[in-house]
């Protein structure tokens, strides 16, 4: 092997080509007069993408732009993934008309345009987001309830729902889940119905009449056979449940008597309520469950009431695609990032349902602001606005006197960095062009 | 009918709402802080009691890299500092 060949081997190795391959290429071709094309290299048993790389290193360019060229060139750019994909698909269509130079300049241009479209530093994105959601908000229905399109389950929509999300309520006014199912449960209506019935909460009061009797100081439970069979619950289940109370019990045909321990009237009433509210079946909090076919043709269960953690343990439930409209619950069970996604999804869906088109970026910003500190914070006095660093800004928002008094007691200073406080004192705000005081051209050269 | 059969715990990491969380190495953290010229404390936070943090066993003071799905960009990276 002469010096020239060794150079080639080294150069090829640097490009990540295995030594063996590199030697093979260097031996078989005299580089200075190499006319070998792709086909010859392929014939040597070199893999396709290696062959392309080798040709490139050797300075032999195939004139035609290949799919792999588009792929490589676009991936090298600084564009976000989604735009890369779009650009690639458009370039593939016009591939035959492309030359390498054209490809380069198209991608460069795309990069430049993308940079231009980005938000400028110091742009007041928060205010833009507030306006962009506020204005369409004036067109939203104030009517709280809505047919959610699924059976008779009602879900709060419209403006009240948006307020609920932004206020980060611990529990929405109408909690609901969309439960996705796996395998057979998703394709067989009967199985899905069975699952739905199995998770609907059933209390003793739903399947029996519970009465207290002061005469002999006991609770009488009359089981309702029809209700029991309709819900597919065995009598034994109910009796076992009552027995778990660990109270003196007497069984008579179809009737149960539960005696109190210390014969007090007060205890009797408490016991009556406790027995009536005992859960015999299903998941606590799921008041109704309805089976519907989803758009993709799978059966799924819509529930009134929400219990994400418990539903995850039910056989046949595809937990990974099951969601709830209770954002606090999502934060507890799935973490802060999932809560952020849920806020975005819920808000966009609510807006879209009302026929309003708000850019996802505004909603995303709100969700980000609500979740930066690792917990879901409301946008208001008890959350974001209440935690602002500036005294004046807080005082301008709500409860002015309290804020000023509190700040005076602690001797707080206001740095006058935000918008509100500068408007209050009558200074230009430090945003946009106001963010810059003096700029010397070519400052670094002057120094 | 029998009550819905109970099965073992399902991993929350597979849920479609949960993006990928990874603990970053010291070097990666340093590069990140240098890139944005910030201190660790200036990063967004995530609680050590967060279910995902417990699942991936990250500890207080770690920085996690979160690979989010983005409607506008396809994929974006986000970083959070694990706090108490």
GROMACS .gro file of C-alpha atoms in nm, chain A:
model
  447
    1UNK     CA    1   0.000   0.000   0.000
    2UNK     CA    2   0.149   0.331  -0.099
    3UNK     CA    3   0.122   0.665   0.073
    4UNK     CA    4  -0.172   0.775  -0.141
    5UNK     CA    5  -0.370   0.471  -0.055
    6UNK     CA    6  -0.298   0.514   0.314
    7UNK     CA    7  -0.425   0.870   0.294
    8UNK     CA    8  -0.749   0.752   0.146
    9UNK     CA    9  -0.790   0.481   0.405
   10UNK     CA   10  -0.735   0.737   0.680
   11UNK     CA   11  -0.976   0.983   0.523
   12UNK     CA   12  -1.242   0.718   0.485
   13UNK     CA   13  -1.196   0.599   0.841
   14UNK     CA   14  -1.244   0.950   0.965
   15UNK     CA   15  -1.580   0.955   0.794
   16UNK     CA   16  -1.681   0.655   0.999
   17UNK     CA   17  -1.620   0.388   0.739
   18UNK     CA   18  -1.476   0.064   0.869
   19UNK     CA   19  -1.109   0.003   0.801
   20UNK     CA   20  -1.172  -0.314   0.605
   21UNK     CA   21  -1.404  -0.135   0.366
   22UNK     CA   22  -1.171   0.157   0.333
   23UNK     CA   23  -0.878  -0.069   0.236
   24UNK     CA   24  -1.093  -0.248  -0.015
   25UNK     CA   25  -1.182   0.076  -0.184
   26UNK     CA   26  -0.828   0.210  -0.178
   27UNK     CA   27  -0.689  -0.109  -0.331
   28UNK     CA   28  -0.943  -0.151  -0.604
   29UNK     CA   29  -0.943   0.196  -0.740
   30UNK     CA   30  -0.667   0.421  -0.847
   31UNK     CA   31  -0.800   0.733  -0.698
   32UNK     CA   32  -0.644   0.988  -0.925
   33UNK     CA   33  -0.824   0.843  -1.223
   34UNK     CA   34  -1.119   0.689  -1.048
   35UNK     CA   35  -1.415   0.663  -1.272
   36UNK     CA   36  -1.596   0.414  -1.057
   37UNK     CA   37  -1.956   0.492  -0.999
   38UNK     CA   38  -2.202   0.378  -0.743
   39UNK     CA   39  -2.272   0.049  -0.914
   40UNK     CA   40  -1.908  -0.060  -0.908
   41UNK     CA   41  -1.883   0.014  -0.541
   42UNK     CA   42  -2.202  -0.176  -0.472
   43UNK     CA   43  -2.063  -0.469  -0.665
   44UNK     CA   44  -1.772  -0.477  -0.421
   45UNK     CA   45  -2.019  -0.557  -0.149
   46UNK     CA   46  -2.021  -0.213   0.001
   47UNK     CA   47  -2.345  -0.103   0.152
   48UNK     CA   48  -2.541   0.165  -0.023
   49UNK     CA   49  -2.500   0.447   0.225
   50UNK     CA   50  -2.128   0.373   0.253
   51UNK     CA   51  -2.098   0.388  -0.121
   52UNK     CA   52  -2.258   0.731  -0.126
   53UNK     CA   53  -2.023   0.853   0.146
   54UNK     CA   54  -1.719   0.714  -0.031
   55UNK     CA   55  -1.808   0.882  -0.357
   56UNK     CA   56  -1.856   1.208  -0.175
   57UNK     CA   57  -1.518   1.183  -0.005
   58UNK     CA   58  -1.349   1.100  -0.331
   59UNK     CA   59  -1.504   1.411  -0.479
   60UNK     CA   60  -1.712   1.226  -0.730
   61UNK     CA   61  -2.062   1.361  -0.718
   62UNK     CA   62  -2.345   1.197  -0.888
   63UNK     CA   63  -2.526   1.475  -1.061
   64UNK     CA   64  -2.872   1.358  -0.969
   65UNK     CA   65  -3.006   1.458  -0.629
   66UNK     CA   66  -3.115   1.143  -0.448
   67UNK     CA   67  -3.376   1.098  -0.175
   68UNK     CA   68  -3.094   1.036   0.069
   69UNK     CA   69  -2.939   1.373  -0.025
   70UNK     CA   70  -3.257   1.555   0.058
   71UNK     CA   71  -3.281   1.361   0.381
   72UNK     CA   72  -2.923   1.441   0.482
   73UNK     CA   73  -2.925   1.805   0.381
   74UNK     CA   74  -3.253   1.888   0.553
   75UNK     CA   75  -3.159   1.699   0.869
   76UNK     CA   76  -2.840   1.905   0.890
   77UNK     CA   77  -3.039   2.228   0.905
   78UNK     CA   78  -3.141   2.400   1.227
   79UNK     CA   79  -3.514   2.378   1.153
   80UNK     CA   80  -3.761   2.216   1.392
   81UNK     CA   81  -3.867   1.858   1.318
   82UNK     CA   82  -4.210   1.937   1.186
   83UNK     CA   83  -4.083   2.189   0.934
   84UNK     CA   84  -3.805   1.950   0.832
   85UNK     CA   85  -4.065   1.685   0.750
   86UNK     CA   86  -4.272   1.931   0.550
   87UNK     CA   87  -3.971   2.058   0.361
   88UNK     CA   88  -3.855   1.705   0.284
   89UNK     CA   89  -4.190   1.598   0.146
   90UNK     CA   90  -4.208   1.905  -0.075
   91UNK     CA   91  -3.851   1.858  -0.198
   92UNK     CA   92  -3.914   1.493  -0.279
   93UNK     CA   93  -4.186   1.595  -0.522
   94UNK     CA   94  -3.954   1.823  -0.721
   95UNK     CA   95  -3.645   1.605  -0.676
   96UNK     CA   96  -3.576   1.557  -1.048
   97UNK     CA   97  -3.557   1.930  -1.109
   98UNK     CA   98  -3.311   1.984  -0.823
   99UNK     CA   99  -2.941   2.027  -0.836
  100UNK     CA  100  -2.718   2.021  -0.532
  101UNK     CA  101  -2.678   2.397  -0.543
  102UNK     CA  102  -3.050   2.448  -0.566
  103UNK     CA  103  -3.108   2.211  -0.275
  104UNK     CA  104  -2.856   2.400  -0.066
  105UNK     CA  105  -3.005   2.737  -0.141
  106UNK     CA  106  -3.361   2.619  -0.078
  107UNK     CA  107  -3.269   2.482   0.263
  108UNK     CA  108  -3.069   2.795   0.348
  109UNK     CA  109  -3.360   3.012   0.249
  110UNK     CA  110  -3.598   2.804   0.460
  111UNK     CA  111  -3.365   2.847   0.757
  112UNK     CA  112  -3.350   3.224   0.707
  113UNK     CA  113  -3.727   3.255   0.674
  114UNK     CA  114  -3.774   3.046   0.985
  115UNK     CA  115  -3.537   3.270   1.183
  116UNK     CA  116  -3.727   3.577   1.063
  117UNK     CA  117  -4.059   3.429   1.171
  118UNK     CA  118  -3.945   3.369   1.527
  119UNK     CA  119  -4.054   3.595   1.809
  120UNK     CA  120  -3.808   3.878   1.872
  121UNK     CA  121  -3.635   3.893   2.207
  122UNK     CA  122  -3.826   4.118   2.448
  123UNK     CA  123  -4.155   4.076   2.266
  124UNK     CA  124  -4.442   4.084   2.520
  125UNK     CA  125  -4.569   3.736   2.441
  126UNK     CA  126  -4.778   3.714   2.758
  127UNK     CA  127  -4.988   4.013   2.667
  128UNK     CA  128  -5.034   3.886   2.314
  129UNK     CA  129  -5.148   3.551   2.453
  130UNK     CA  130  -5.391   3.719   2.693
  131UNK     CA  131  -5.543   3.924   2.412
  132UNK     CA  132  -5.557   3.631   2.175
  133UNK     CA  133  -5.760   3.425   2.418
  134UNK     CA  134  -5.950   3.715   2.570
  135UNK     CA  135  -6.105   3.844   2.251
  136UNK     CA  136  -6.249   3.513   2.126
  137UNK     CA  137  -6.354   3.455   2.486
  138UNK     CA  138  -6.608   3.735   2.452
  139UNK     CA  139  -6.780   3.532   2.183
  140UNK     CA  140  -6.813   3.219   2.390
  141UNK     CA  141  -7.140   3.092   2.522
  142UNK     CA  142  -7.200   3.155   2.886
  143UNK     CA  143  -7.425   2.855   2.900
  144UNK     CA  144  -7.252   2.615   3.133
  145UNK     CA  145  -7.381   2.279   3.024
  146UNK     CA  146  -7.362   2.107   2.699
  147UNK     CA  147  -7.448   1.784   2.544
  148UNK     CA  148  -7.104   1.634   2.516
  149UNK     CA  149  -7.216   1.434   2.218
  150UNK     CA  150  -7.212   1.114   2.420
  151UNK     CA  151  -7.536   0.983   2.557
  152UNK     CA  152  -7.668   1.186   2.842
  153UNK     CA  153  -7.336   1.284   2.999
  154UNK     CA  154  -7.311   1.655   3.053
  155UNK     CA  155  -6.979   1.833   3.058
  156UNK     CA  156  -6.908   2.195   3.138
  157UNK     CA  157  -6.793   2.370   2.825
  158UNK     CA  158  -6.748   2.722   2.696
  159UNK     CA  159  -6.627   3.010   2.906
  160UNK     CA  160  -6.700   2.847   3.244
  161UNK     CA  161  -6.472   2.559   3.145
  162UNK     CA  162  -6.190   2.793   3.040
  163UNK     CA  163  -6.220   2.978   3.372
  164UNK     CA  164  -6.215   2.647   3.556
  165UNK     CA  165  -5.891   2.543   3.385
  166UNK     CA  166  -5.717   2.877   3.434
  167UNK     CA  167  -5.824   2.887   3.799
  168UNK     CA  168  -5.665   2.543   3.852
  169UNK     CA  169  -5.961   2.409   4.050
  170UNK     CA  170  -5.894   2.098   4.249
  171UNK     CA  171  -6.205   1.940   4.102
  172UNK     CA  172  -6.393   2.039   3.787
  173UNK     CA  173  -6.768   2.094   3.819
  174UNK     CA  174  -6.834   1.798   3.593
  175UNK     CA  175  -6.552   1.545   3.620
  176UNK     CA  176  -6.551   1.293   3.339
  177UNK     CA  177  -6.321   1.033   3.188
  178UNK     CA  178  -6.268   0.891   2.846
  179UNK     CA  179  -6.167   0.533   2.902
  180UNK     CA  180  -6.001   0.352   2.613
  181UNK     CA  181  -6.008  -0.027   2.601
  182UNK     CA  182  -5.770  -0.297   2.491
  183UNK     CA  183  -5.805  -0.587   2.249
  184UNK     CA  184  -6.137  -0.768   2.266
  185UNK     CA  185  -6.291  -0.511   2.496
  186UNK     CA  186  -6.245  -0.250   2.226
  187UNK     CA  187  -6.397  -0.460   1.949
  188UNK     CA  188  -6.678  -0.642   2.130
  189UNK     CA  189  -6.968  -0.427   2.240
  190UNK     CA  190  -7.089  -0.681   2.495
  191UNK     CA  191  -6.752  -0.701   2.669
  192UNK     CA  192  -6.729  -0.323   2.677
  193UNK     CA  193  -7.078  -0.299   2.828
  194UNK     CA  194  -6.982  -0.551   3.094
  195UNK     CA  195  -6.674  -0.349   3.181
  196UNK     CA  196  -6.877  -0.030   3.197
  197UNK     CA  197  -7.128  -0.190   3.429
  198UNK     CA  198  -6.849  -0.325   3.643
  199UNK     CA  199  -6.702   0.017   3.712
  200UNK     CA  200  -7.025   0.204   3.779
  201UNK     CA  201  -7.052   0.264   4.152
  202UNK     CA  202  -7.334   0.081   4.327
  203UNK     CA  203  -7.417   0.156   4.688
  204UNK     CA  204  -7.635  -0.053   4.912
  205UNK     CA  205  -7.906   0.208   4.886
  206UNK     CA  206  -7.926   0.144   4.510
  207UNK     CA  207  -8.003  -0.226   4.551
  208UNK     CA  208  -8.188  -0.236   4.882
  209UNK     CA  209  -8.421  -0.041   5.101
  210UNK     CA  210  -8.252   0.069   5.422
  211UNK     CA  211  -8.471   0.162   5.716
  212UNK     CA  212  -8.404   0.236   6.077
  213UNK     CA  213  -8.643   0.116   6.338
  214UNK     CA  214  -8.651   0.283   6.677
  215UNK     CA  215  -8.884   0.017   6.805
  216UNK     CA  216  -8.622  -0.257   6.834
  217UNK     CA  217  -8.320  -0.029   6.774
  218UNK     CA  218  -8.199  -0.189   6.451
  219UNK     CA  219  -8.148  -0.116   6.084
  220UNK     CA  220  -8.358  -0.318   5.843
  221UNK     CA  221  -8.221  -0.387   5.499
  222UNK     CA  222  -8.461  -0.521   5.235
  223UNK     CA  223  -8.274  -0.642   4.932
  224UNK     CA  224  -8.433  -0.563   4.598
  225UNK     CA  225  -8.403  -0.878   4.390
  226UNK     CA  226  -8.482  -0.710   4.062
  227UNK     CA  227  -8.222  -0.439   4.103
  228UNK     CA  228  -7.968  -0.698   4.208
  229UNK     CA  229  -8.015  -0.916   3.904
  230UNK     CA  230  -8.029  -0.617   3.671
  231UNK     CA  231  -7.691  -0.505   3.796
  232UNK     CA  232  -7.563  -0.860   3.811
  233UNK     CA  233  -7.480  -0.854   4.179
  234UNK     CA  234  -7.516  -1.159   4.402
  235UNK     CA  235  -7.707  -1.131   4.725
  236UNK     CA  236  -7.408  -1.278   4.903
  237UNK     CA  237  -7.190  -0.986   4.799
  238UNK     CA  238  -7.417  -0.740   4.974
  239UNK     CA  239  -7.447  -0.955   5.284
  240UNK     CA  240  -7.069  -1.001   5.302
  241UNK     CA  241  -7.029  -0.626   5.274
  242UNK     CA  242  -7.269  -0.565   5.560
  243UNK     CA  243  -7.100  -0.836   5.766
  244UNK     CA  244  -6.769  -0.651   5.722
  245UNK     CA  245  -6.914  -0.379   5.943
  246UNK     CA  246  -6.863  -0.615   6.233
  247UNK     CA  247  -7.197  -0.544   6.394
  248UNK     CA  248  -7.449  -0.792   6.537
  249UNK     CA  249  -7.656  -0.910   6.242
  250UNK     CA  250  -7.969  -1.119   6.208
  251UNK     CA  251  -8.074  -1.271   5.877
  252UNK     CA  252  -8.437  -1.334   5.794
  253UNK     CA  253  -8.575  -1.426   5.453
  254UNK     CA  254  -8.475  -1.144   5.223
  255UNK     CA  255  -8.433  -0.909   5.515
  256UNK     CA  256  -8.136  -0.818   5.729
  257UNK     CA  257  -8.136  -0.670   6.073
  258UNK     CA  258  -7.834  -0.487   6.203
  259UNK     CA  259  -7.831  -0.407   6.571
  260UNK     CA  260  -7.655  -0.116   6.730
  261UNK     CA  261  -7.394  -0.166   7.000
  262UNK     CA  262  -7.501   0.078   7.267
  263UNK     CA  263  -7.861   0.141   7.180
  264UNK     CA  264  -7.825   0.515   7.131
  265UNK     CA  265  -8.059   0.688   6.891
  266UNK     CA  266  -7.772   0.893   6.756
  267UNK     CA  267  -7.572   0.584   6.670
  268UNK     CA  268  -7.870   0.430   6.498
  269UNK     CA  269  -7.904   0.719   6.257
  270UNK     CA  270  -7.535   0.729   6.184
  271UNK     CA  271  -7.533   0.359   6.116
  272UNK     CA  272  -7.828   0.385   5.882
  273UNK     CA  273  -7.643   0.636   5.671
  274UNK     CA  274  -7.325   0.436   5.676
  275UNK     CA  275  -7.499   0.118   5.561
  276UNK     CA  276  -7.690   0.298   5.286
  277UNK     CA  277  -7.372   0.452   5.148
  278UNK     CA  278  -7.161   0.136   5.150
  279UNK     CA  279  -7.009   0.059   4.813
  280UNK     CA  280  -7.097  -0.291   4.696
  281UNK     CA  281  -6.965  -0.273   4.351
  282UNK     CA  282  -6.770  -0.059   4.106
  283UNK     CA  283  -6.537   0.235   4.158
  284UNK     CA  284  -6.617   0.509   4.403
  285UNK     CA  285  -6.684   0.832   4.219
  286UNK     CA  286  -6.791   0.682   3.886
  287UNK     CA  287  -7.157   0.768   3.878
  288UNK     CA  288  -7.228   0.653   3.528
  289UNK     CA  289  -7.046   0.474   3.252
  290UNK     CA  290  -7.163   0.467   2.895
  291UNK     CA  291  -7.023   0.271   2.601
  292UNK     CA  292  -6.984   0.451   2.271
  293UNK     CA  293  -6.803   0.384   1.950
  294UNK     CA  294  -6.514   0.623   1.895
  295UNK     CA  295  -6.420   0.775   1.562
  296UNK     CA  296  -6.157   0.510   1.500
  297UNK     CA  297  -6.420   0.241   1.536
  298UNK     CA  298  -6.319   0.113   1.879
  299UNK     CA  299  -6.559   0.087   2.164
  300UNK     CA  300  -6.476   0.311   2.455
  301UNK     CA  301  -6.634   0.409   2.784
  302UNK     CA  302  -6.735   0.761   2.881
  303UNK     CA  303  -6.782   0.811   3.251
  304UNK     CA  304  -6.944   1.068   3.469
  305UNK     CA  305  -6.708   1.110   3.761
  306UNK     CA  306  -6.337   1.053   3.758
  307UNK     CA  307  -6.099   0.806   3.922
  308UNK     CA  308  -5.790   0.777   3.706
  309UNK     CA  309  -5.578   0.576   3.946
  310UNK     CA  310  -5.842   0.316   4.017
  311UNK     CA  311  -5.945   0.271   3.655
  312UNK     CA  312  -5.584   0.191   3.563
  313UNK     CA  313  -5.606  -0.137   3.752
  314UNK     CA  314  -5.916  -0.265   3.575
  315UNK     CA  315  -5.861  -0.546   3.329
  316UNK     CA  316  -5.940  -0.441   2.972
  317UNK     CA  317  -5.864  -0.072   3.023
  318UNK     CA  318  -5.597   0.076   2.801
  319UNK     CA  319  -5.458   0.310   3.063
  320UNK     CA  320  -5.201   0.468   2.832
  321UNK     CA  321  -5.479   0.631   2.628
  322UNK     CA  322  -5.727   0.694   2.908
  323UNK     CA  323  -5.777   1.055   3.013
  324UNK     CA  324  -5.980   1.264   3.253
  325UNK     CA  325  -6.083   1.628   3.246
  326UNK     CA  326  -5.964   1.670   3.605
  327UNK     CA  327  -5.627   1.839   3.567
  328UNK     CA  328  -5.535   1.824   3.935
  329UNK     CA  329  -5.589   1.449   3.922
  330UNK     CA  330  -5.363   1.417   3.619
  331UNK     CA  331  -5.092   1.613   3.803
  332UNK     CA  332  -5.122   1.375   4.099
  333UNK     CA  333  -5.123   1.053   3.901
  334UNK     CA  334  -4.916   1.132   3.591
  335UNK     CA  335  -4.701   1.427   3.695
  336UNK     CA  336  -4.661   1.792   3.604
  337UNK     CA  337  -4.568   1.742   3.239
  338UNK     CA  338  -4.883   1.540   3.178
  339UNK     CA  339  -5.082   1.813   3.353
  340UNK     CA  340  -4.930   2.068   3.118
  341UNK     CA  341  -5.034   1.860   2.818
  342UNK     CA  342  -5.381   1.817   2.966
  343UNK     CA  343  -5.423   2.194   3.012
  344UNK     CA  344  -5.329   2.253   2.649
  345UNK     CA  345  -5.557   1.977   2.519
  346UNK     CA  346  -5.853   2.078   2.732
  347UNK     CA  347  -5.827   2.447   2.647
  348UNK     CA  348  -5.781   2.393   2.276
  349UNK     CA  349  -6.067   2.144   2.264
  350UNK     CA  350  -6.296   2.381   2.451
  351UNK     CA  351  -6.206   2.668   2.219
  352UNK     CA  352  -6.241   2.453   1.912
  353UNK     CA  353  -6.577   2.319   2.022
  354UNK     CA  354  -6.697   2.680   2.031
  355UNK     CA  355  -6.567   2.729   1.680
  356UNK     CA  356  -6.286   2.959   1.788
  357UNK     CA  357  -5.946   2.936   1.629
  358UNK     CA  358  -5.674   3.029   1.875
  359UNK     CA  359  -5.312   2.950   1.793
  360UNK     CA  360  -5.178   2.664   2.005
  361UNK     CA  361  -4.874   2.875   2.099
  362UNK     CA  362  -5.081   3.113   2.312
  363UNK     CA  363  -5.241   2.828   2.500
  364UNK     CA  364  -4.905   2.655   2.536
  365UNK     CA  365  -4.758   2.967   2.694
  366UNK     CA  366  -5.038   2.977   2.951
  367UNK     CA  367  -4.992   2.608   3.031
  368UNK     CA  368  -4.616   2.662   3.065
  369UNK     CA  369  -4.662   2.958   3.297
  370UNK     CA  370  -4.902   2.759   3.512
  371UNK     CA  371  -4.665   2.466   3.550
  372UNK     CA  372  -4.309   2.613   3.564
  373UNK     CA  373  -4.275   2.562   3.935
  374UNK     CA  374  -4.360   2.195   3.927
  375UNK     CA  375  -4.716   2.232   4.050
  376UNK     CA  376  -5.031   2.352   3.880
  377UNK     CA  377  -5.080   2.715   3.974
  378UNK     CA  378  -5.382   2.926   3.894
  379UNK     CA  379  -5.353   3.251   3.705
  380UNK     CA  380  -5.478   3.480   3.976
  381UNK     CA  381  -5.431   3.615   4.323
  382UNK     CA  382  -5.339   3.278   4.470
  383UNK     CA  383  -5.110   3.177   4.189
  384UNK     CA  384  -4.909   3.352   3.921
  385UNK     CA  385  -5.031   3.708   3.973
  386UNK     CA  386  -4.993   3.678   4.350
  387UNK     CA  387  -4.632   3.567   4.322
  388UNK     CA  388  -4.503   3.841   4.099
  389UNK     CA  389  -4.184   4.001   4.223
  390UNK     CA  390  -4.308   4.359   4.196
  391UNK     CA  391  -4.508   4.516   4.481
  392UNK     CA  392  -4.675   4.772   4.258
  393UNK     CA  393  -4.776   4.511   4.007
  394UNK     CA  394  -4.936   4.294   4.275
  395UNK     CA  395  -5.112   4.593   4.429
  396UNK     CA  396  -5.245   4.697   4.090
  397UNK     CA  397  -5.396   4.353   4.033
  398UNK     CA  398  -5.615   4.279   4.334
  399UNK     CA  399  -5.645   4.362   4.706
  400UNK     CA  400  -5.436   4.677   4.675
  401UNK     CA  401  -5.422   4.785   5.039
  402UNK     CA  402  -5.327   4.443   5.176
  403UNK     CA  403  -5.044   4.412   4.930
  404UNK     CA  404  -4.902   4.755   5.000
  405UNK     CA  405  -4.930   4.709   5.377
  406UNK     CA  406  -4.767   4.370   5.365
  407UNK     CA  407  -4.485   4.504   5.145
  408UNK     CA  408  -4.431   4.804   5.377
  409UNK     CA  409  -4.404   4.578   5.682
  410UNK     CA  410  -4.137   4.369   5.513
  411UNK     CA  411  -3.961   4.667   5.361
  412UNK     CA  412  -3.981   4.537   5.005
  413UNK     CA  413  -3.820   4.721   4.714
  414UNK     CA  414  -3.958   4.739   4.365
  415UNK     CA  415  -3.702   4.702   4.089
  416UNK     CA  416  -3.938   4.852   3.830
  417UNK     CA  417  -3.855   4.586   3.577
  418UNK     CA  418  -4.204   4.480   3.474
  419UNK     CA  419  -4.468   4.646   3.261
  420UNK     CA  420  -4.732   4.741   3.519
  421UNK     CA  421  -4.497   4.909   3.763
  422UNK     CA  422  -4.339   5.124   3.493
  423UNK     CA  423  -4.679   5.234   3.368
  424UNK     CA  424  -4.770   5.328   3.726
  425UNK     CA  425  -4.464   5.547   3.777
  426UNK     CA  426  -4.486   5.689   3.426
  427UNK     CA  427  -4.173   5.548   3.267
  428UNK     CA  428  -4.132   5.376   2.933
  429UNK     CA  429  -4.181   5.003   2.974
  430UNK     CA  430  -3.880   4.783   2.924
  431UNK     CA  431  -4.013   4.586   2.633
  432UNK     CA  432  -3.955   4.589   2.262
  433UNK     CA  433  -3.760   4.900   2.171
  434UNK     CA  434  -3.791   5.019   2.532
  435UNK     CA  435  -3.569   4.733   2.641
  436UNK     CA  436  -3.264   4.894   2.486
  437UNK     CA  437  -3.115   5.216   2.610
  438UNK     CA  438  -2.814   5.282   2.390
  439UNK     CA  439  -2.647   5.064   2.135
  440UNK     CA  440  -2.310   5.147   1.988
  441UNK     CA  441  -2.252   5.008   1.643
  442UNK     CA  442  -1.963   4.761   1.638
  443UNK     CA  443  -1.908   4.805   2.007
  444UNK     CA  444  -1.657   4.522   2.031
  445UNK     CA  445  -1.440   4.680   1.762
  446UNK     CA  446  -1.440   5.017   1.932
  447UNK     CA  447  -1.313   4.873   2.254
   0.00000   0.00000   0.00000
